[in-house]
């Protein structure tokens, strides 16, 4: 394994640090929400921003994971943009209890809901429901962003689904606490009141189905917003809210007091022992991934810097070597790891196999390992650097589709929690077999080096170029080599933009982009979260043998 003194290691490390720096700079801008002037305007009203509220709510010096910080990045530019989807979403600890916090960012279009806002809120509720995790809503929103109402209002996965989920979570005993800390209007008014407990901040919090202007227009009644739906009205007249709070700080303190009294829950019972740091330095993980994506490397060197004591109990080590399977612990939690091996290896028949490609034997091995982890109630970690399944006559005649289906079926029917880390390529059916977004990972995160697509940019661009050339030829047109290169470059640039981790994070195909050094934290906090929800019995379904 390359060390810090090796030139190649240093090049790899420099590349990764540059990627991390770019990510951090983008996040710094996103954390400003609607900008400095909008933040100052909120402060002038006596209000904290969404991020300030969360920082004061969570336990001091406790760990957090932000979900969807890059949601909406590059979207809605004609509307002024929507940083972080206009809502901040964090997994953290309040009075020692792990929970999910969802806070509208009033600095972004007064907290109005864009289509990506709804998608992000639904993802929050999905996480809460899957893991039976308490959820806290810090409400400060002007409601649906009307210019885009046709993309957010009427469909199954639109705005209304959120209130349906409120009701479902409540019926399942998943705690929901809502704090009305600003505007809460129209359909959005149902969210806090369909929560189990609701509180409202005096003078800044209001809740009503229609504001004073609309009331005047609809029925001719003259009334101000405070009298119509302020804290005094709803705590002393209507009884809609349960607690009246003096200001933001008082409101957040009230939530902490409630969370402090919440009883215990039925746990899944995943194995946990005292945590140990990896023997191999975690910092060295930055120098392992090659500077050029085509270069092979040993995925075991990544794994040994993620797991406790660098101990990895490999399963079927000599068989199906383009996928690594094995048992380990991460911060004390027992895990089963399924990872793409990027070294060129020899098969059991002495044939050379390309790293990052899933062959029949590796798919067969992974399927069996996944079933074993379900049998033993061990959470699964999938680490992606996969170019897809092997193609060609030998693979087809050998039943690659059958063996691939076996692996996909095992992933689909797995009932232990699954966590997906995309560190490199995640292409084609390899994305599916390795528990991509469509296969319900409890959390899915990407390193800045990740790429998610049907196939690699250069291959896809060449295919698309051939299609365009054929189309032009059928029209009696020929293009020169210079025009062909220009067209190829344009296609490649457009395609590669949509394969980047930023594009995936913007669309919430991944829950977050992370610094590789935070991978252990994400896995550990994720399993702790999943431990809230008992595991169902594993039924393998139809798997051909």
XYZ file of C-alpha atoms in Angstrom:
545
model
C 0.000 0.000 0.000
C 1.217 3.514 -0.901
C 2.325 5.654 2.015
C 2.433 9.386 2.561
C 6.000 9.448 1.241
C 4.997 7.983 -2.147
C 4.550 10.339 -5.107
C 1.408 8.539 -6.296
C -0.153 8.706 -2.813
C 0.598 12.438 -2.655
C -0.972 13.044 -6.073
C -4.084 11.125 -5.051
C -4.271 13.003 -1.755
C -3.891 16.387 -3.476
C -6.680 15.520 -5.907
C -9.048 14.483 -3.101
C -8.234 17.532 -0.985
C -8.995 19.794 -3.949
C -12.345 18.032 -4.392
C -13.135 18.437 -0.693
C -12.142 22.117 -0.804
C -14.461 22.739 -3.762
C -17.309 21.013 -1.926
C -16.715 23.009 1.261
C -16.670 26.328 -0.619
C -19.971 25.511 -2.296
C -21.492 24.502 1.040
C -20.319 27.755 2.647
C -22.360 29.668 0.057
C -25.377 27.401 0.543
C -25.233 27.860 4.327
C -25.870 31.585 3.792
C -29.344 30.743 2.496
C -30.936 33.799 0.920
C -27.882 35.919 1.722
C -26.601 38.331 4.349
C -29.361 40.940 3.893
C -32.104 38.356 4.327
C -30.404 37.026 7.445
C -30.191 40.544 8.884
C -33.888 41.057 8.127
C -34.797 37.948 10.133
C -32.642 39.123 13.031
C -34.359 42.546 12.960
C -37.664 40.740 13.607
C -36.178 39.059 16.665
C -35.930 35.742 14.834
C -33.071 33.296 14.434
C -32.310 31.711 11.070
C -33.037 28.029 10.436
C -29.400 27.032 10.958
C -29.091 29.134 14.108
C -32.218 27.495 15.512
C -30.867 24.013 14.869
C -27.470 24.911 16.370
C -29.186 26.056 19.589
C -31.542 23.072 19.670
C -29.040 20.212 19.391
C -26.884 19.160 22.308
C -23.647 21.179 22.619
C -20.646 19.594 20.882
C -22.773 16.680 19.631
C -22.403 15.162 16.172
C -24.826 15.871 13.339
C -25.423 14.764 9.760
C -27.004 17.278 7.401
C -29.224 15.714 4.768
C -29.757 17.380 1.396
C -27.600 20.495 1.856
C -27.020 20.509 -1.915
C -30.683 19.902 -2.780
C -31.835 22.327 -5.467
C -28.286 23.388 -6.361
C -28.397 24.907 -9.846
C -32.201 24.695 -9.999
C -34.818 27.447 -10.345
C -32.241 30.081 -11.319
C -34.917 32.005 -13.207
C -36.734 32.296 -9.845
C -33.637 33.378 -7.920
C -32.529 29.891 -6.850
C -33.414 27.748 -3.867
C -30.341 27.041 -1.663
C -30.655 23.726 0.211
C -34.187 23.437 -1.171
C -35.286 26.186 1.214
C -35.255 23.829 4.190
C -32.483 22.593 6.522
C -32.606 18.940 7.565
C -30.314 17.468 10.228
C -29.955 14.179 12.098
C -28.740 15.101 15.573
C -29.232 14.781 19.313
C -31.662 16.742 21.474
C -31.501 16.090 25.230
C -29.478 12.991 24.477
C -32.080 11.552 22.090
C -31.288 11.049 18.430
C -33.871 12.743 16.238
C -34.485 14.382 12.878
C -34.852 18.175 12.687
C -36.510 19.921 9.731
C -36.361 23.734 9.665
C -37.807 26.022 6.983
C -35.294 28.637 5.832
C -37.248 31.912 5.811
C -34.304 33.687 4.126
C -35.117 31.739 0.927
C -38.335 33.119 -0.621
C -39.844 33.461 2.886
C -39.569 29.694 3.325
C -41.850 29.002 0.350
C -42.071 25.443 -0.942
C -40.498 24.652 -4.316
C -40.842 21.150 -5.849
C -37.439 20.169 -4.412
C -38.587 21.423 -0.973
C -41.444 18.940 -1.007
C -39.131 16.153 -2.172
C -36.693 16.919 0.643
C -39.428 17.053 3.298
C -40.805 13.735 2.069
C -37.308 12.254 2.323
C -37.139 13.472 5.928
C -40.424 11.768 6.736
C -39.293 8.600 4.943
C -36.167 8.475 7.132
C -38.282 9.067 10.255
C -40.766 6.333 9.326
C -38.166 3.726 8.321
C -36.179 4.245 11.514
C -39.024 5.242 13.886
C -37.021 8.382 14.590
C -38.602 11.354 16.436
C -38.976 14.333 14.094
C -38.986 18.019 15.048
C -40.384 20.599 12.626
C -39.273 24.217 13.016
C -41.951 25.881 10.882
C -41.439 29.250 9.193
C -42.917 29.167 5.710
C -45.099 31.203 3.377
C -46.482 27.974 1.867
C -46.388 26.747 -1.738
C -44.360 28.840 -4.206
C -47.322 29.792 -6.374
C -45.498 30.293 -9.723
C -44.659 26.556 -9.598
C -47.845 25.238 -7.971
C -48.465 22.849 -10.899
C -45.261 20.982 -9.985
C -45.913 20.660 -6.265
C -49.627 20.451 -5.518
C -51.633 17.572 -6.936
C -49.520 14.447 -7.490
C -48.892 11.537 -5.133
C -45.398 12.651 -4.136
C -46.341 16.343 -3.874
C -47.205 18.676 -0.985
C -50.277 16.796 0.251
C -48.316 13.602 0.858
C -46.589 15.348 3.769
C -49.817 15.677 5.766
C -50.751 12.108 4.948
C -47.378 11.065 6.384
C -48.027 13.168 9.507
C -51.109 11.079 10.167
C -49.404 7.758 9.405
C -46.424 8.526 11.673
C -48.694 9.574 14.510
C -50.681 6.337 14.207
C -47.413 4.367 14.395
C -46.252 6.151 17.531
C -43.430 8.061 15.834
C -43.113 11.290 17.815
C -43.598 14.575 15.929
C -43.077 17.953 17.596
C -43.799 21.173 15.701
C -42.746 24.708 16.582
C -44.424 27.572 14.702
C -41.627 30.139 14.666
C -42.828 32.342 11.813
C -45.450 32.226 9.111
C -47.511 29.053 8.694
C -50.239 29.475 6.125
C -52.829 27.664 3.977
C -52.224 23.917 3.452
C -48.934 24.203 5.316
C -50.893 24.976 8.480
C -51.854 21.317 8.699
C -48.285 20.081 9.204
C -47.748 21.422 12.742
C -51.296 20.727 13.849
C -51.147 17.125 12.608
C -48.015 16.679 14.731
C -48.343 15.272 18.244
C -47.453 18.530 19.984
C -47.382 22.098 18.660
C -46.015 25.299 20.119
C -45.975 28.848 18.787
C -43.712 31.873 19.327
C -45.523 35.013 20.494
C -45.586 37.968 18.069
C -43.580 36.207 15.319
C -45.484 32.939 14.876
C -48.825 32.905 13.024
C -50.958 30.079 11.706
C -54.078 30.281 9.586
C -55.670 28.828 6.455
C -55.882 32.299 4.910
C -54.038 35.498 5.881
C -55.662 38.863 6.537
C -55.427 40.037 2.906
C -57.140 36.927 1.572
C -59.777 37.079 4.324
C -60.544 40.659 3.297
C -60.788 39.662 -0.357
C -62.859 36.531 0.311
C -65.394 37.635 2.931
C -64.736 41.336 3.441
C -63.561 40.989 7.067
C -60.952 43.453 8.343
C -58.540 41.768 10.764
C -54.789 41.763 11.394
C -52.680 38.598 11.202
C -51.864 38.538 14.918
C -55.532 38.611 15.964
C -56.421 36.191 13.188
C -53.860 33.511 14.009
C -51.190 34.611 16.475
C -49.949 32.900 19.624
C -52.568 34.416 21.957
C -55.406 33.426 19.636
C -54.323 29.824 19.232
C -53.178 29.202 22.805
C -56.046 30.966 24.589
C -58.997 31.078 22.165
C -58.910 28.311 19.537
C -56.766 25.810 21.492
C -55.009 24.877 18.260
C -51.511 25.077 19.784
C -50.293 23.560 23.053
C -47.592 25.968 24.236
C -47.027 29.715 23.952
C -43.344 30.710 23.809
C -41.801 34.126 24.452
C -39.193 33.966 21.692
C -37.123 31.551 19.626
C -34.809 30.632 22.516
C -37.755 29.904 24.822
C -39.339 27.761 22.119
C -36.188 25.710 21.567
C -35.781 25.247 25.325
C -39.357 23.941 25.480
C -38.573 21.350 22.810
C -35.473 20.238 24.722
C -37.565 19.858 27.881
C -40.109 17.693 26.061
C -37.421 15.497 24.493
C -35.827 15.061 27.905
C -38.984 13.287 29.155
C -39.547 10.953 26.186
C -39.524 7.252 27.117
C -37.404 4.500 25.584
C -38.341 2.538 22.461
C -38.219 -1.051 21.264
C -34.812 -1.550 19.663
C -33.715 -3.683 16.740
C -30.908 -5.103 18.866
C -27.933 -4.788 16.528
C -24.619 -5.932 17.995
C -22.504 -3.168 19.522
C -19.305 -3.315 21.570
C -16.784 -0.720 22.658
C -15.573 1.274 19.668
C -11.957 1.150 18.497
C -10.148 3.436 16.089
C -8.766 1.846 12.889
C -5.152 0.699 13.263
C -4.370 2.262 9.902
C -4.656 6.038 9.899
C -8.033 7.384 8.797
C -6.341 10.438 7.256
C -4.614 8.154 4.730
C -7.967 7.343 3.144
C -7.551 10.542 1.105
C -4.547 9.165 -0.776
C -5.865 5.766 -1.869
C -8.371 6.556 -4.611
C -6.347 6.982 -7.827
C -5.970 10.340 -9.506
C -7.221 8.735 -12.744
C -10.423 6.711 -12.475
C -9.135 3.991 -14.850
C -6.283 3.007 -12.499
C -6.794 -0.067 -10.289
C -6.401 0.030 -6.497
C -7.089 -2.276 -3.563
C -10.497 -1.557 -1.971
C -9.319 -3.395 1.168
C -7.068 -0.412 1.909
C -10.173 1.809 2.038
C -12.064 -0.669 4.207
C -9.210 -1.082 6.688
C -9.272 2.666 7.335
C -13.020 2.642 7.982
C -13.414 -0.314 10.338
C -12.526 -0.760 13.990
C -8.995 -2.004 14.629
C -8.696 -2.354 10.802
C -10.128 -5.880 11.215
C -12.005 -7.214 8.173
C -13.226 -10.838 8.269
C -13.407 -11.606 4.549
C -16.086 -13.996 3.235
C -15.175 -16.400 0.373
C -11.883 -14.562 -0.162
C -10.764 -16.697 -3.114
C -14.095 -16.708 -4.958
C -15.837 -13.929 -6.897
C -12.984 -11.559 -6.172
C -14.352 -8.458 -7.950
C -16.704 -8.012 -4.992
C -15.366 -7.996 -1.438
C -17.704 -9.286 1.260
C -16.907 -9.508 4.939
C -17.737 -8.719 8.536
C -16.318 -5.860 10.600
C -17.269 -3.241 13.189
C -17.658 0.504 12.761
C -17.546 2.489 16.025
C -18.516 -0.750 17.780
C -21.476 -1.632 15.521
C -21.313 -4.988 13.720
C -21.577 -4.539 9.934
C -21.502 -6.623 6.792
C -19.580 -4.925 3.986
C -20.194 -5.433 0.262
C -17.638 -3.476 -1.792
C -16.411 -3.440 -5.385
C -12.802 -4.562 -5.658
C -10.897 -2.439 -8.187
C -7.802 -4.631 -8.543
C -7.400 -6.838 -11.595
C -7.724 -10.385 -10.219
C -7.673 -13.988 -11.391
C -10.885 -16.004 -11.303
C -11.087 -19.549 -9.947
C -10.542 -20.747 -13.558
C -7.383 -18.686 -13.898
C -9.019 -16.027 -16.083
C -8.198 -12.353 -15.565
C -11.114 -10.276 -14.258
C -11.351 -6.491 -14.464
C -11.698 -4.592 -11.202
C -14.983 -2.758 -10.630
C -16.926 -5.157 -12.875
C -19.451 -7.601 -11.412
C -18.979 -11.141 -12.736
C -21.285 -14.141 -12.214
C -19.234 -15.564 -9.369
C -18.999 -12.234 -7.515
C -22.766 -11.652 -7.871
C -23.439 -15.164 -6.567
C -21.109 -14.611 -3.599
C -22.636 -11.229 -2.729
C -26.188 -12.612 -2.851
C -25.294 -15.385 -0.406
C -23.476 -12.973 1.916
C -26.431 -10.553 1.961
C -28.756 -13.419 2.917
C -26.364 -14.485 5.680
C -26.293 -10.960 7.153
C -30.089 -10.924 7.195
C -30.099 -14.304 8.943
C -27.736 -12.912 11.621
C -29.353 -9.434 11.858
C -26.245 -7.542 10.752
C -26.647 -4.146 8.986
C -25.156 -3.931 5.493
C -22.736 -1.346 4.087
C -22.385 -1.086 0.281
C -19.283 0.712 -1.035
C -19.573 1.613 -4.724
C -16.883 1.813 -7.347
C -18.607 -0.230 -10.027
C -18.715 0.042 -13.807
C -21.512 -2.535 -14.164
C -21.948 -6.235 -14.911
C -19.622 -8.093 -17.272
C -20.856 -8.294 -20.871
C -19.983 -10.498 -23.835
C -20.801 -14.022 -25.036
C -18.868 -15.812 -22.300
C -20.729 -13.937 -19.557
C -24.119 -14.285 -21.244
C -23.616 -18.023 -21.808
C -22.473 -18.342 -18.201
C -25.752 -16.890 -16.909
C -24.689 -13.395 -15.831
C -28.317 -12.210 -16.008
C -29.433 -15.011 -13.683
C -26.639 -14.389 -11.187
C -27.163 -10.623 -11.364
C -30.877 -11.121 -10.737
C -29.967 -13.265 -7.734
C -27.966 -10.404 -6.223
C -30.597 -7.752 -7.036
C -33.281 -9.952 -5.462
C -31.251 -10.401 -2.285
C -30.702 -6.628 -2.023
C -34.379 -5.914 -2.731
C -35.704 -8.292 -0.084
C -33.094 -7.531 2.570
C -34.752 -6.322 5.770
C -31.681 -5.354 7.783
C -30.821 -1.659 7.325
C -28.663 -0.901 4.302
C -26.257 2.041 3.935
C -24.681 3.039 0.637
C -21.401 4.919 0.160
C -20.512 5.937 -3.410
C -16.768 6.621 -3.531
C -16.134 6.254 -7.268
C -18.173 5.014 -10.216
C -21.736 3.826 -9.811
C -22.791 2.818 -13.297
C -25.710 0.958 -14.834
C -27.125 -2.148 -13.200
C -24.105 -2.097 -10.884
C -25.757 0.853 -9.133
C -28.884 -1.261 -8.618
C -27.146 -4.436 -7.443
C -25.048 -2.414 -4.986
C -28.139 -0.905 -3.344
C -28.606 2.336 -5.246
C -31.308 4.846 -4.350
C -34.109 2.690 -5.784
C -33.316 -0.086 -3.285
C -34.114 1.829 -0.107
C -30.798 2.400 1.649
C -31.457 4.042 5.026
C -28.824 6.609 4.024
C -26.956 7.031 0.750
C -23.977 9.379 0.607
C -21.285 10.216 -1.924
C -17.654 11.239 -1.733
C -16.685 14.210 -3.953
C -15.054 11.632 -6.278
C -18.356 9.863 -7.039
C -20.043 9.504 -10.429
C -23.556 8.113 -10.920
C -24.854 7.296 -14.413
C -25.998 4.599 -16.827
C -22.413 4.410 -18.140
C -19.179 6.399 -18.098
C -19.048 9.788 -19.796
C -16.596 8.900 -22.581
C -18.452 5.693 -23.560
C -21.848 7.369 -23.435
C -20.630 10.360 -25.451
C -19.280 8.091 -28.185
C -22.595 6.224 -28.369
C -24.553 9.482 -28.546
C -22.145 10.825 -31.176
C -22.686 7.769 -33.376
C -26.446 8.226 -33.114
C -26.170 11.879 -34.128
C -23.814 11.058 -37.010
C -26.218 8.389 -38.267
C -29.099 10.848 -38.092
C -27.149 13.448 -40.068
C -26.051 10.829 -42.596
C -29.666 9.772 -43.181
C -30.357 13.430 -43.972
C -27.533 13.428 -46.539
C -25.164 15.432 -44.342
C -21.525 14.693 -43.571
C -19.448 16.309 -40.815
C -15.740 17.036 -40.876
C -13.305 15.597 -38.288
C -13.135 19.070 -36.663
C -16.945 19.277 -36.430
C -17.047 15.730 -35.090
C -14.566 16.581 -32.316
C -16.494 19.738 -31.420
C -19.739 17.766 -31.255
C -18.111 15.018 -29.145
C -16.700 17.579 -26.687
C -20.107 19.240 -26.358
C -21.892 15.918 -25.759
C -19.225 14.794 -23.256
C -19.432 18.035 -21.270
C -23.226 17.882 -21.091
C -23.268 14.198 -20.127
C -20.529 14.461 -17.497
C -22.307 17.376 -15.810
C -25.245 15.060 -15.107
C -22.998 12.284 -13.741
C -21.299 14.432 -11.091
C -22.022 14.002 -7.363
C -23.260 17.621 -7.280
C -25.974 16.803 -9.799
C -26.921 13.679 -7.828
C -27.036 15.627 -4.553
C -29.010 18.477 -6.132
C -31.685 15.995 -7.196
C -31.535 14.097 -3.873
C -30.336 10.911 -5.572
C -27.899 10.872 -2.645
C -28.686 12.219 0.813
C -25.401 14.080 1.147
C -21.931 14.638 -0.220
C -19.404 14.012 2.529
C -15.730 14.349 3.345
C -14.358 10.751 3.163
C -13.091 11.185 6.726
C -16.715 11.474 7.918
C -17.684 8.049 6.555
C -17.355 6.269 9.910
C -19.561 8.887 11.572
C -22.275 8.529 8.933
C -22.302 4.734 9.218
C -22.304 4.760 13.021
C -25.010 7.405 13.427
C -27.003 5.692 10.681
C -27.003 2.326 12.448
C -27.847 4.000 15.760
C -30.805 5.591 13.965
C -31.860 2.268 12.415
C -31.656 0.586 15.815
C -34.882 2.456 16.725
C -36.889 0.175 14.414
C -37.253 -3.597 14.924
C -36.236 -5.660 11.884
C -38.842 -7.653 9.977
C -38.289 -11.313 9.103
C -36.223 -11.789 5.949
C -38.022 -13.526 3.070
C -35.745 -14.106 0.143
C -38.476 -14.213 -2.524
C -37.743 -15.694 -5.937
C -34.038 -16.372 -6.453
C -32.978 -18.807 -9.156
C -30.224 -21.189 -8.211
